Coordinates of C-alpha atoms in Angstrom, one line a residue:
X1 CA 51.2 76.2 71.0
X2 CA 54.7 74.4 70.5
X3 CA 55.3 76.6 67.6
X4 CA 54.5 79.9 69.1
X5 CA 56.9 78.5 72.2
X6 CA 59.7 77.8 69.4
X7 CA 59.1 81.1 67.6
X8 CA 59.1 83.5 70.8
X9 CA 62.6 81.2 71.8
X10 CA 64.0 82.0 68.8
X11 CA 63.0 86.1 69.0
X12 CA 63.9 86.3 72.6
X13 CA 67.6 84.6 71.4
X14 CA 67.4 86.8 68.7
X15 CA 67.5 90.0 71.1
X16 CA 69.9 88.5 73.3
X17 CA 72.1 88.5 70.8
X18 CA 71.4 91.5 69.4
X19 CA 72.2 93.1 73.1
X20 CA 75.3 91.1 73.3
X21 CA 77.7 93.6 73.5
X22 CA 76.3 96.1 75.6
X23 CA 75.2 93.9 77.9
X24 CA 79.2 92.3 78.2
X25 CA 80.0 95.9 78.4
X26 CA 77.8 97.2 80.9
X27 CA 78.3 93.7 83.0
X28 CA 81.8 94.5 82.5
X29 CA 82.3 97.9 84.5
X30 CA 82.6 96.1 88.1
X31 CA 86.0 95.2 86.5
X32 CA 86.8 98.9 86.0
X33 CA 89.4 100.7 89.0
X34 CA 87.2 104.2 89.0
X35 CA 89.2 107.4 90.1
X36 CA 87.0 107.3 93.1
X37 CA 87.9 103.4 93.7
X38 CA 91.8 104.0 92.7
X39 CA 92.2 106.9 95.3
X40 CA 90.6 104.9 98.3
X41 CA 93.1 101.9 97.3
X42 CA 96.0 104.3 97.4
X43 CA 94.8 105.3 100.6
X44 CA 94.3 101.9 102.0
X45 CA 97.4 100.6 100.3
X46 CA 99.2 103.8 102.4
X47 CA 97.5 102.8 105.4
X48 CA 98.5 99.3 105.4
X49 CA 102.3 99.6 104.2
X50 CA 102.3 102.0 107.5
X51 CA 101.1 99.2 109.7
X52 CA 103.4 96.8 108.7
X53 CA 106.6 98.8 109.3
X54 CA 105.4 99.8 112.9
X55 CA 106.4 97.3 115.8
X56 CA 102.9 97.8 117.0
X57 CA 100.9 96.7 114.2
X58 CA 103.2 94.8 112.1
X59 CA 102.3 91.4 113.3
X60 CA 98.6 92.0 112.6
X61 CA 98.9 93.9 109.2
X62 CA 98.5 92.5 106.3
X63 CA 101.4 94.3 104.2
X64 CA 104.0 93.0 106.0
X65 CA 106.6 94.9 105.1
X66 CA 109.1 92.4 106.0
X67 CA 113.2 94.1 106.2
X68 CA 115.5 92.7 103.7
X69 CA 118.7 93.7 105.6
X70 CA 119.7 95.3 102.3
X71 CA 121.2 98.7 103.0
X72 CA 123.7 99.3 99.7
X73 CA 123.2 99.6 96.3
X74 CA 125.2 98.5 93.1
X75 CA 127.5 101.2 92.4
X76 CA 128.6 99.6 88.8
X77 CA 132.2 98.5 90.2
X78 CA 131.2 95.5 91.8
X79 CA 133.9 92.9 89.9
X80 CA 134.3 89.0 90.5
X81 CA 132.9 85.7 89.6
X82 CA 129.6 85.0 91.6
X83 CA 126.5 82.3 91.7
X84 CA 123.0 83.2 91.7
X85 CA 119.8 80.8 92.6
X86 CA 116.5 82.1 91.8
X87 CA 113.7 80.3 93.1
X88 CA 109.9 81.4 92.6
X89 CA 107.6 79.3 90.3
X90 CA 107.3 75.8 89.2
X91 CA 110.6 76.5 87.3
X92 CA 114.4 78.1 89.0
X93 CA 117.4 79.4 87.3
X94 CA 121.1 78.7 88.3
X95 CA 123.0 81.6 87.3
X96 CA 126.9 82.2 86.7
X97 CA 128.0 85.9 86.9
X98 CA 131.5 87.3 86.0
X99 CA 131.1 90.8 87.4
X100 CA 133.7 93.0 85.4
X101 CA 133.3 96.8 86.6
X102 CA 131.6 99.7 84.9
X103 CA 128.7 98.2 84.7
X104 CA 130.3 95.2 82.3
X105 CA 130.0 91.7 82.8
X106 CA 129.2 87.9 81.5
X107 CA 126.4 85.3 82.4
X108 CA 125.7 82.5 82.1
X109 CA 122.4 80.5 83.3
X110 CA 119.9 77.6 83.1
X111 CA 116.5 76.8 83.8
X112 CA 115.8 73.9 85.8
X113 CA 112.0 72.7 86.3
X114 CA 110.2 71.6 89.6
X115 CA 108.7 68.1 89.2
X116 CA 104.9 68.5 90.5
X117 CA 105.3 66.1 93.0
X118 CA 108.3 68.1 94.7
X119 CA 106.5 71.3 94.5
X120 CA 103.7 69.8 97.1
X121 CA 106.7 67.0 98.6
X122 CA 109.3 67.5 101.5
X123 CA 111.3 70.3 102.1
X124 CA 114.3 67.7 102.0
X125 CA 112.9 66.4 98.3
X126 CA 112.9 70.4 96.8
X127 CA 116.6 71.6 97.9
X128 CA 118.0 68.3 97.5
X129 CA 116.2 68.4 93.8
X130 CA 117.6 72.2 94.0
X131 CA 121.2 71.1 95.1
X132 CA 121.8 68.8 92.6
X133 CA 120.8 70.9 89.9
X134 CA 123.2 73.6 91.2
X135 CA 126.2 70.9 91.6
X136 CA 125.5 69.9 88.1
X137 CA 125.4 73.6 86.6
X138 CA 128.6 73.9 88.9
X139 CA 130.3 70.8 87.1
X140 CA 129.2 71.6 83.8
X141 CA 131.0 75.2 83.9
X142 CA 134.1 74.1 85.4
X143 CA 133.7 75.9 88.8
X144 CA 132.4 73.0 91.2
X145 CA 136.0 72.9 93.0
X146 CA 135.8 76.8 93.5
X147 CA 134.0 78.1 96.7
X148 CA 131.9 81.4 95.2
X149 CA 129.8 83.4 96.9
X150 CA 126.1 82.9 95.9
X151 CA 123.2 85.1 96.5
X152 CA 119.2 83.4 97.1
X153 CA 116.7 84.6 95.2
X154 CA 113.3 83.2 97.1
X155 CA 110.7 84.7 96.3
X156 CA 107.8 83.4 99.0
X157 CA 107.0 85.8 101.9
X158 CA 110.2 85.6 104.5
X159 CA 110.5 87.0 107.7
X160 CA 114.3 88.1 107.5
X161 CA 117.0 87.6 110.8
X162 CA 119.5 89.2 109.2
X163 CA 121.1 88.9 105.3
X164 CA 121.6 85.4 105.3
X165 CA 119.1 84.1 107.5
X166 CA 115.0 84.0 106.4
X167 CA 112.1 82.0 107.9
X168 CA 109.3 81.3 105.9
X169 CA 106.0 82.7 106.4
X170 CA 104.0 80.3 104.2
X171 CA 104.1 78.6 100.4
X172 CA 102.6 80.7 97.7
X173 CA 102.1 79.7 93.6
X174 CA 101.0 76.3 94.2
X175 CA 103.6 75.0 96.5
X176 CA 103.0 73.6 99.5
X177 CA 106.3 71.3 101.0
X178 CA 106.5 70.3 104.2
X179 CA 108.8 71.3 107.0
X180 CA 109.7 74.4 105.5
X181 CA 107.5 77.1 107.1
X182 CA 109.2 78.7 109.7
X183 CA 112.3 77.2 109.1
X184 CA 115.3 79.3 107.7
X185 CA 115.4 78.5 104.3
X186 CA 119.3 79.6 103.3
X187 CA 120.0 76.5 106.2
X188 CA 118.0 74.2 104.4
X189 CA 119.8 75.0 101.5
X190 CA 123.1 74.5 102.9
X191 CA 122.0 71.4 104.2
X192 CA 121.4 69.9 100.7
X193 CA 124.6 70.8 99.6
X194 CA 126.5 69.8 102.8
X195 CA 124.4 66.2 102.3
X196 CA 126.5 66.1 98.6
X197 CA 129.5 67.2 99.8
X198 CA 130.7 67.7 96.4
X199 CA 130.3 71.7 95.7
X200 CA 131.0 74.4 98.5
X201 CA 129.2 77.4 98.2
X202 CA 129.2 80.5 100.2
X203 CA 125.6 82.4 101.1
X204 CA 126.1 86.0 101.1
X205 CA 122.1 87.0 101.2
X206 CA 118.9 86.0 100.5
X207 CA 116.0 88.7 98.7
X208 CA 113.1 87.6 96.7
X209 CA 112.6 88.4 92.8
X210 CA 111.3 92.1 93.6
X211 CA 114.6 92.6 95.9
X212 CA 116.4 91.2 93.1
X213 CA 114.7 93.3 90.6
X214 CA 115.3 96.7 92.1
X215 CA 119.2 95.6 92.5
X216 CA 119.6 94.5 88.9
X217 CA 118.3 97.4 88.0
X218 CA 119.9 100.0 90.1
X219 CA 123.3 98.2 88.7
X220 CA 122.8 100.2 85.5
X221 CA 120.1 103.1 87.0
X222 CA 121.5 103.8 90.2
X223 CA 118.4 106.1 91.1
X224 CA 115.9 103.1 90.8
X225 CA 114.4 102.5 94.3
X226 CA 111.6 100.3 93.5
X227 CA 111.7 96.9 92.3
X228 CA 107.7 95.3 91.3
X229 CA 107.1 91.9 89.7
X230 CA 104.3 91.7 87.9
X231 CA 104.8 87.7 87.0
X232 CA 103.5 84.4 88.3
X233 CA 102.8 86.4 91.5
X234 CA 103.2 90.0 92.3
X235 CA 105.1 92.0 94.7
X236 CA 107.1 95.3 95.1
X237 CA 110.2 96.5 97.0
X238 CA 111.3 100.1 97.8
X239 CA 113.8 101.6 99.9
X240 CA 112.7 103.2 103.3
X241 CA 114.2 105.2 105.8
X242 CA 115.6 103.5 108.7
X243 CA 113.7 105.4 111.0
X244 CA 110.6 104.4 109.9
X245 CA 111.2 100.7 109.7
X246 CA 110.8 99.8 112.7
X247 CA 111.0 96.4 112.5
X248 CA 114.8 97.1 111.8
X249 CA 116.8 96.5 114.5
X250 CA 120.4 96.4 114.1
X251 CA 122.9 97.9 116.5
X252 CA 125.3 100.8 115.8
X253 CA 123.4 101.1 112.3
X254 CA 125.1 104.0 110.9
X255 CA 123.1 104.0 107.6
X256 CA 120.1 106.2 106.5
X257 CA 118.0 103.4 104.4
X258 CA 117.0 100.0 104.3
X259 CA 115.1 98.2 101.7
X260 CA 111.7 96.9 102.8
X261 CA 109.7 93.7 101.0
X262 CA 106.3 95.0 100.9
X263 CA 104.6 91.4 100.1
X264 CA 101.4 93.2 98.7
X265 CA 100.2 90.1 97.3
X266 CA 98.5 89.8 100.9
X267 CA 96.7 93.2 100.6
X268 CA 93.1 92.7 101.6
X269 CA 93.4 89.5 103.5
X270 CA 92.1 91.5 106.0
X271 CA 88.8 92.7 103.9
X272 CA 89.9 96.0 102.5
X273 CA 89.9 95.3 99.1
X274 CA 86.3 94.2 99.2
X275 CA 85.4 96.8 97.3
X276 CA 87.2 96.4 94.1
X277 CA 86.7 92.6 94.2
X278 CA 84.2 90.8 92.3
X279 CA 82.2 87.4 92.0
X280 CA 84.9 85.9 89.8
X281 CA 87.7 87.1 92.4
X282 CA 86.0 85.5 95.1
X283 CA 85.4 82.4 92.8
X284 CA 89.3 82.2 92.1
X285 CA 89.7 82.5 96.0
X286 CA 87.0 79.9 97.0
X287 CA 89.0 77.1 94.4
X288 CA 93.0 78.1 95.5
X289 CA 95.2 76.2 97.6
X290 CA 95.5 78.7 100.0
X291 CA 92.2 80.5 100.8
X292 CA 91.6 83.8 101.7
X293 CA 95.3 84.3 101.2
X294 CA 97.2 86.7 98.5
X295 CA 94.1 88.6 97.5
X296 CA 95.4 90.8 95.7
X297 CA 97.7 88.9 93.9
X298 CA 95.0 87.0 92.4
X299 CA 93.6 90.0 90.7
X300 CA 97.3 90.9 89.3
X301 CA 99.5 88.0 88.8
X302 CA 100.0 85.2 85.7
X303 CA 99.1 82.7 88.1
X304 CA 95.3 84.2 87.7
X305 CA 94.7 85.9 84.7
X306 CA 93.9 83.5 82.5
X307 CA 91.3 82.1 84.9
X308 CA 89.9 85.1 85.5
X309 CA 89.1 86.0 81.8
X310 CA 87.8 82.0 81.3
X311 CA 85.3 82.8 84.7
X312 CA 83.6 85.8 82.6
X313 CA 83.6 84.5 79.3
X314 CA 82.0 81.3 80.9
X315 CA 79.7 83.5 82.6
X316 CA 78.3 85.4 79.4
X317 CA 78.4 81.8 77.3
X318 CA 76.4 80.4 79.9
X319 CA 73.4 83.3 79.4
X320 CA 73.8 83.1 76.1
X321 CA 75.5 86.5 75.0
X322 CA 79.1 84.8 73.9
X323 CA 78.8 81.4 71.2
X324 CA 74.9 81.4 71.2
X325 CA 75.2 80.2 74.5
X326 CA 77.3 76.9 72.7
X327 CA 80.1 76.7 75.2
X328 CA 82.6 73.5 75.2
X329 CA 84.2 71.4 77.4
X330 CA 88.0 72.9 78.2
X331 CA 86.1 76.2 78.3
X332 CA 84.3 74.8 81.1
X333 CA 87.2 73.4 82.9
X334 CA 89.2 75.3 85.3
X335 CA 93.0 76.1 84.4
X336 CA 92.7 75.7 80.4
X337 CA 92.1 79.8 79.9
X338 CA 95.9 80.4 79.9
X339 CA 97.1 83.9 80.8
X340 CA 99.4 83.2 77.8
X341 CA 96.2 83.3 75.3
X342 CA 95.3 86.7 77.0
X343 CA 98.4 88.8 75.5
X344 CA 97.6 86.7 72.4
X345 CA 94.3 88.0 71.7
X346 CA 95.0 91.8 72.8
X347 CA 98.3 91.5 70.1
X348 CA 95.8 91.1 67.4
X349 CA 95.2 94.4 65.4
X350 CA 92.1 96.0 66.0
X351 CA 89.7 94.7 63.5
X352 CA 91.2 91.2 63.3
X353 CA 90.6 88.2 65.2
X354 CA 93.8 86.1 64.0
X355 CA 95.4 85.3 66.9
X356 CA 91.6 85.0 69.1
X357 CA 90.5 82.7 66.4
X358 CA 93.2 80.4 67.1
X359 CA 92.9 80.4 71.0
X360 CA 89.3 79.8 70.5
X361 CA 89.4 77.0 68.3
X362 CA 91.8 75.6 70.4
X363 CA 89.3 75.7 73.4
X364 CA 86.7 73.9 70.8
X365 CA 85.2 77.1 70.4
X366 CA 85.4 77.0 66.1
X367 CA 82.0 78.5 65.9
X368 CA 82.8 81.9 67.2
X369 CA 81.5 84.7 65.2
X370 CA 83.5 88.0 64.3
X371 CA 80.9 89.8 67.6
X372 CA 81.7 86.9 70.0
X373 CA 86.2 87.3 69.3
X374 CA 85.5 91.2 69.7
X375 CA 83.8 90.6 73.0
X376 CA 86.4 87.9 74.1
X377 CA 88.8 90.9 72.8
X378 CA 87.2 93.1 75.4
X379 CA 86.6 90.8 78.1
X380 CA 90.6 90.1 78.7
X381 CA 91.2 94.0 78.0
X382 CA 88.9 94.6 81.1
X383 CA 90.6 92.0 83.5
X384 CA 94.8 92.6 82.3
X385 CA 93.2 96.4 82.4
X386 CA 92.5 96.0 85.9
X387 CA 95.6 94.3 87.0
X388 CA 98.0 96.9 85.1
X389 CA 96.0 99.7 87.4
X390 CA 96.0 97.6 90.5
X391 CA 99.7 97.9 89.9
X392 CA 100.2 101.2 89.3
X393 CA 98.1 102.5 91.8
X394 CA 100.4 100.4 93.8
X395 CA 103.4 101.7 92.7
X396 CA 101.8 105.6 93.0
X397 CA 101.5 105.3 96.4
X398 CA 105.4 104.0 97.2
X399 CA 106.9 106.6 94.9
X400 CA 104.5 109.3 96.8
X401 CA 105.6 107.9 100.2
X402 CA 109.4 108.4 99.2
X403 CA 109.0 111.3 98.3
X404 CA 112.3 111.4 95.8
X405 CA 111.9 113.8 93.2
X406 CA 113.1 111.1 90.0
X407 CA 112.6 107.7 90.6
X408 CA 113.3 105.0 88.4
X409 CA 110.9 101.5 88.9
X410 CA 112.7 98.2 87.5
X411 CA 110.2 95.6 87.2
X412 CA 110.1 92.1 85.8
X413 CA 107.5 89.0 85.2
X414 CA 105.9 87.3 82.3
X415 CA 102.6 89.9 82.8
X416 CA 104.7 92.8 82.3
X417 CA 107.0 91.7 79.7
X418 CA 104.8 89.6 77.4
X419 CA 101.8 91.1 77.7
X420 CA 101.6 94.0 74.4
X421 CA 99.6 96.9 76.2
X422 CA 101.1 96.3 80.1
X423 CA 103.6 99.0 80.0
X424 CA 101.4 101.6 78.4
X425 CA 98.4 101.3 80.8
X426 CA 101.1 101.3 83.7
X427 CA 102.9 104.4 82.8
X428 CA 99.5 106.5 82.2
X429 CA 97.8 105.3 85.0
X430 CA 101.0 106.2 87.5
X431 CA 101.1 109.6 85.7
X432 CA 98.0 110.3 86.8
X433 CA 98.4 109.7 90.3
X434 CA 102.4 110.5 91.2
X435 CA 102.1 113.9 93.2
X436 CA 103.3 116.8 91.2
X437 CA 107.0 117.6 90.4
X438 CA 108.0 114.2 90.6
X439 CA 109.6 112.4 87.7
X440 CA 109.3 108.1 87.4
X441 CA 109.8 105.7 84.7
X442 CA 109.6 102.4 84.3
X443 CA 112.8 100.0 83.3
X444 CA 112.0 96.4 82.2
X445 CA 114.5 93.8 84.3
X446 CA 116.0 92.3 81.3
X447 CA 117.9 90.0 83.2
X448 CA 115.6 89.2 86.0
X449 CA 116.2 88.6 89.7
X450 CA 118.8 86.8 89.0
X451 CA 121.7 88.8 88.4
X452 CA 119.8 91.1 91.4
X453 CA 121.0 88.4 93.6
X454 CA 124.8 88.0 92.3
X455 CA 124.7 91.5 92.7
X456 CA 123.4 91.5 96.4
X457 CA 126.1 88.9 97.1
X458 CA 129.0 90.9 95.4
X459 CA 127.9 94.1 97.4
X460 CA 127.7 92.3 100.7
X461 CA 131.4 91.1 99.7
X462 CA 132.2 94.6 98.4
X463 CA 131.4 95.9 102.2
X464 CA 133.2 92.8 104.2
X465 CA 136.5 93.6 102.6

């Protein structure tokens, strides 16, 4: 009897295997954004962005659609010296920007980490840790006893006074500092420096990375009118008519457009997306910092990826279609699928498993067959798959809702740069869905957000004169 047990183990293995890969396949297809599923999110998506710019519904929705108080675009004249902070992961960037005309100019920048403990501190503990840094970069370039103009990348959601006054909303990509939300951040910051006393500095506006994005861009493209990041997080910025943001309120406004922060991360808070998400999204959501929050973000950004793919391949290891059903213990732990290792394993050539080979044995996973790296191999296409046409659909819908017959999307982020097939599935996927007779493309933010916000601050000064 215990051999007939053993024997009908090993044949009932045996098939498992054997159906392996069409059972990873067919498992896979809830992962798949159908035409049917990629209009209704366009529709939604539409629906939402609406509600958010509408006095009405804005406090309720949850695309916020927050106003930037940006209303002028980089003309490629824009000449002087300028500082640029960029704040939006567990790392920021101190830039120096000589603006010459014509589109010409020099930088110079460095990347600063955020020590763990500050990211989930004080408010006081991260700008006085971002101060310093700036006072340094300032000291080390020989500009600490000029006052320049500096413009704030900050790339959390931000309800915006005016151009150089946000508040907060709440902490996204694992930070979490007290005293912050609801305060106005660009005071904070000058708080920190005032507390030095050694620098002086001069805040000409505040945007997050997307903001940023669109304005580096439109430096060189002037038609670009969308900015995405597809990064650690994700979010998108376009320019809107004033009429229809009517959360703009300026008096004696004499110009036509403003640009709106969509903050799309937070699509589907509300439910709406329940029907593209899946047990692993809602098991991504159940273990964050900030349940129930940035839905959609967690099906797009960097931040998520990684965990995402980890959550199936655990899943299939676990009924024994991936290993033999031999899993090991980092592939078991949350946080050690990096996104990274996704765009590793889709660079490798089809056929070879070099690069998947080398995540998996990393992961203690050496006994991988040629079968289990080609199901791996499919397993992140299917979840970066999904993100690239979450994004697109995404950026569809605001090139539709403009209306403008080219339109040039800059976008940035580690997703979209790093990633080998990102671009490709982005432009396809918008092609199908743009409305006829209009023409897009998509322009990679080589410089990041950055040198968008010098550029925000040398336009703002560009006006004031």
């Amino acid at each position: 009897m215990e051999c007939l047990n053993i024997c009908f183990g090993r044949k009932a293995h045996q098939r498992v295997t054997e159906n392996a890969t069409e059972y990873i396949k067919e498992q896979c297809k809830e992962l798949e954004l159908t035409d049917e599923k990629t209009k209704r999110f366009m529709t939604t998506l539409l629906e939402e962005l609406n509600h958010g710019l509408k006095k009405e519904t804005h406090a309720k929705a949850d695309i916020r659609c927050y106003v930037t108080y940006v209303q002028d675009l980089p003309n490629g004249k824009e000449t002087g010296k300028f500082l640029a902070l960029d704040l939006g992961g567990t790392n920021f960037r101190v830039l120096l920007i000589h603006l010459k005309g014509e589109n010409d100019f020099e930088m110079l920048s460095k990347i600063y980490a955020i020590p763990k403990n500050i990211m989930v501190g004080t408010g006081k503990q991260l700008f006085d840790h971002i101060a310093e840094c700036l006072a340094n970069f300032m000291k080390e370039h020989q500009v600490y006893k000029e006052r320049l103009p500096l413009g704030f990348t900050f790339s959390f959601p931000l309800t915006q006074l005016g151009l150089t006054k946000g508040l907060l909303v709440r902490w996204t990509k694992g930070f979490d500092c007290d005293g912050v939300v609801g305060e106005d951040v660009v005071q904070l910051l000058k708080d920190a420096i005032a507390r030095r006393g050694d620098v002086g500095i001069q805040v000409m506006g505040i945007l997050n990375d997307s903001t940023g994005t669109l304005m580096s861009c439109a430096h060189r493209k002037h038609n670009c009118k969308i900015g995405v990041i597809v990064g650690t997080g994700s979010n998108a910025c376009y320019v809107e008519k004033v009429e229809n943001a009517e959360m703009f309120d300026v008096p004696n406004n004499k110009k036509s457009h403003v640009l709106i922060n969509t903050e799309w991360g937070a699509f589907g808070d509300n439910g709406s997306l329940e029907f593209v998400r899946t047990e692993f999204d809602r098991d991504i959501d159940e273990n964050s910092i900030n349940r129930g929050k940035q839905l959609q973000e967690k099906m797009i950004s960097g931040m998520y990826l990684g965990e995402l793919a980890r959550l199936v391949i655990q899943k299939f290891t676990k009924s024994g279609h991936l290993f033999k059903g031999k899993g090991s213990d980092l592939l078991y732990k949350r946080g050690q699928f990096f996104t990274k290792f996704v765009s590793e394993i889709e660079s490798d050539k089809p056929g070879v498993y070099t690069n998947c080979r080398e995540v998996l044995d990393e992961l203690g996973l050496g006994h991988a067959t040629d079968e289990d790296c080609a199901n791996v191999r499919y397993i992140c296409e299917c979840v970066s798959r999904r993100a690239a046409h979450l994004v697109s659909a995404g950026i569809a819908t605001l090139i539709n809702k403009m209306g403008e017959p080219v339109v040039t999307v800059g976008v940035d982020g580690s997703v979209y740069r790093f990633h080998p097939k990102f671009h490709d599935l982005m432009m396809a996927k918008i092609k199908q869905y743009v409305n006829p007779g209009i023409s897009f493309d998509l322009m990679l933010s080589e410089d990041g957000s950055g040198r968008g916000a010098a550029l925000v601050a040398a336009v703002a000064c560009r006006e004031n004169s």
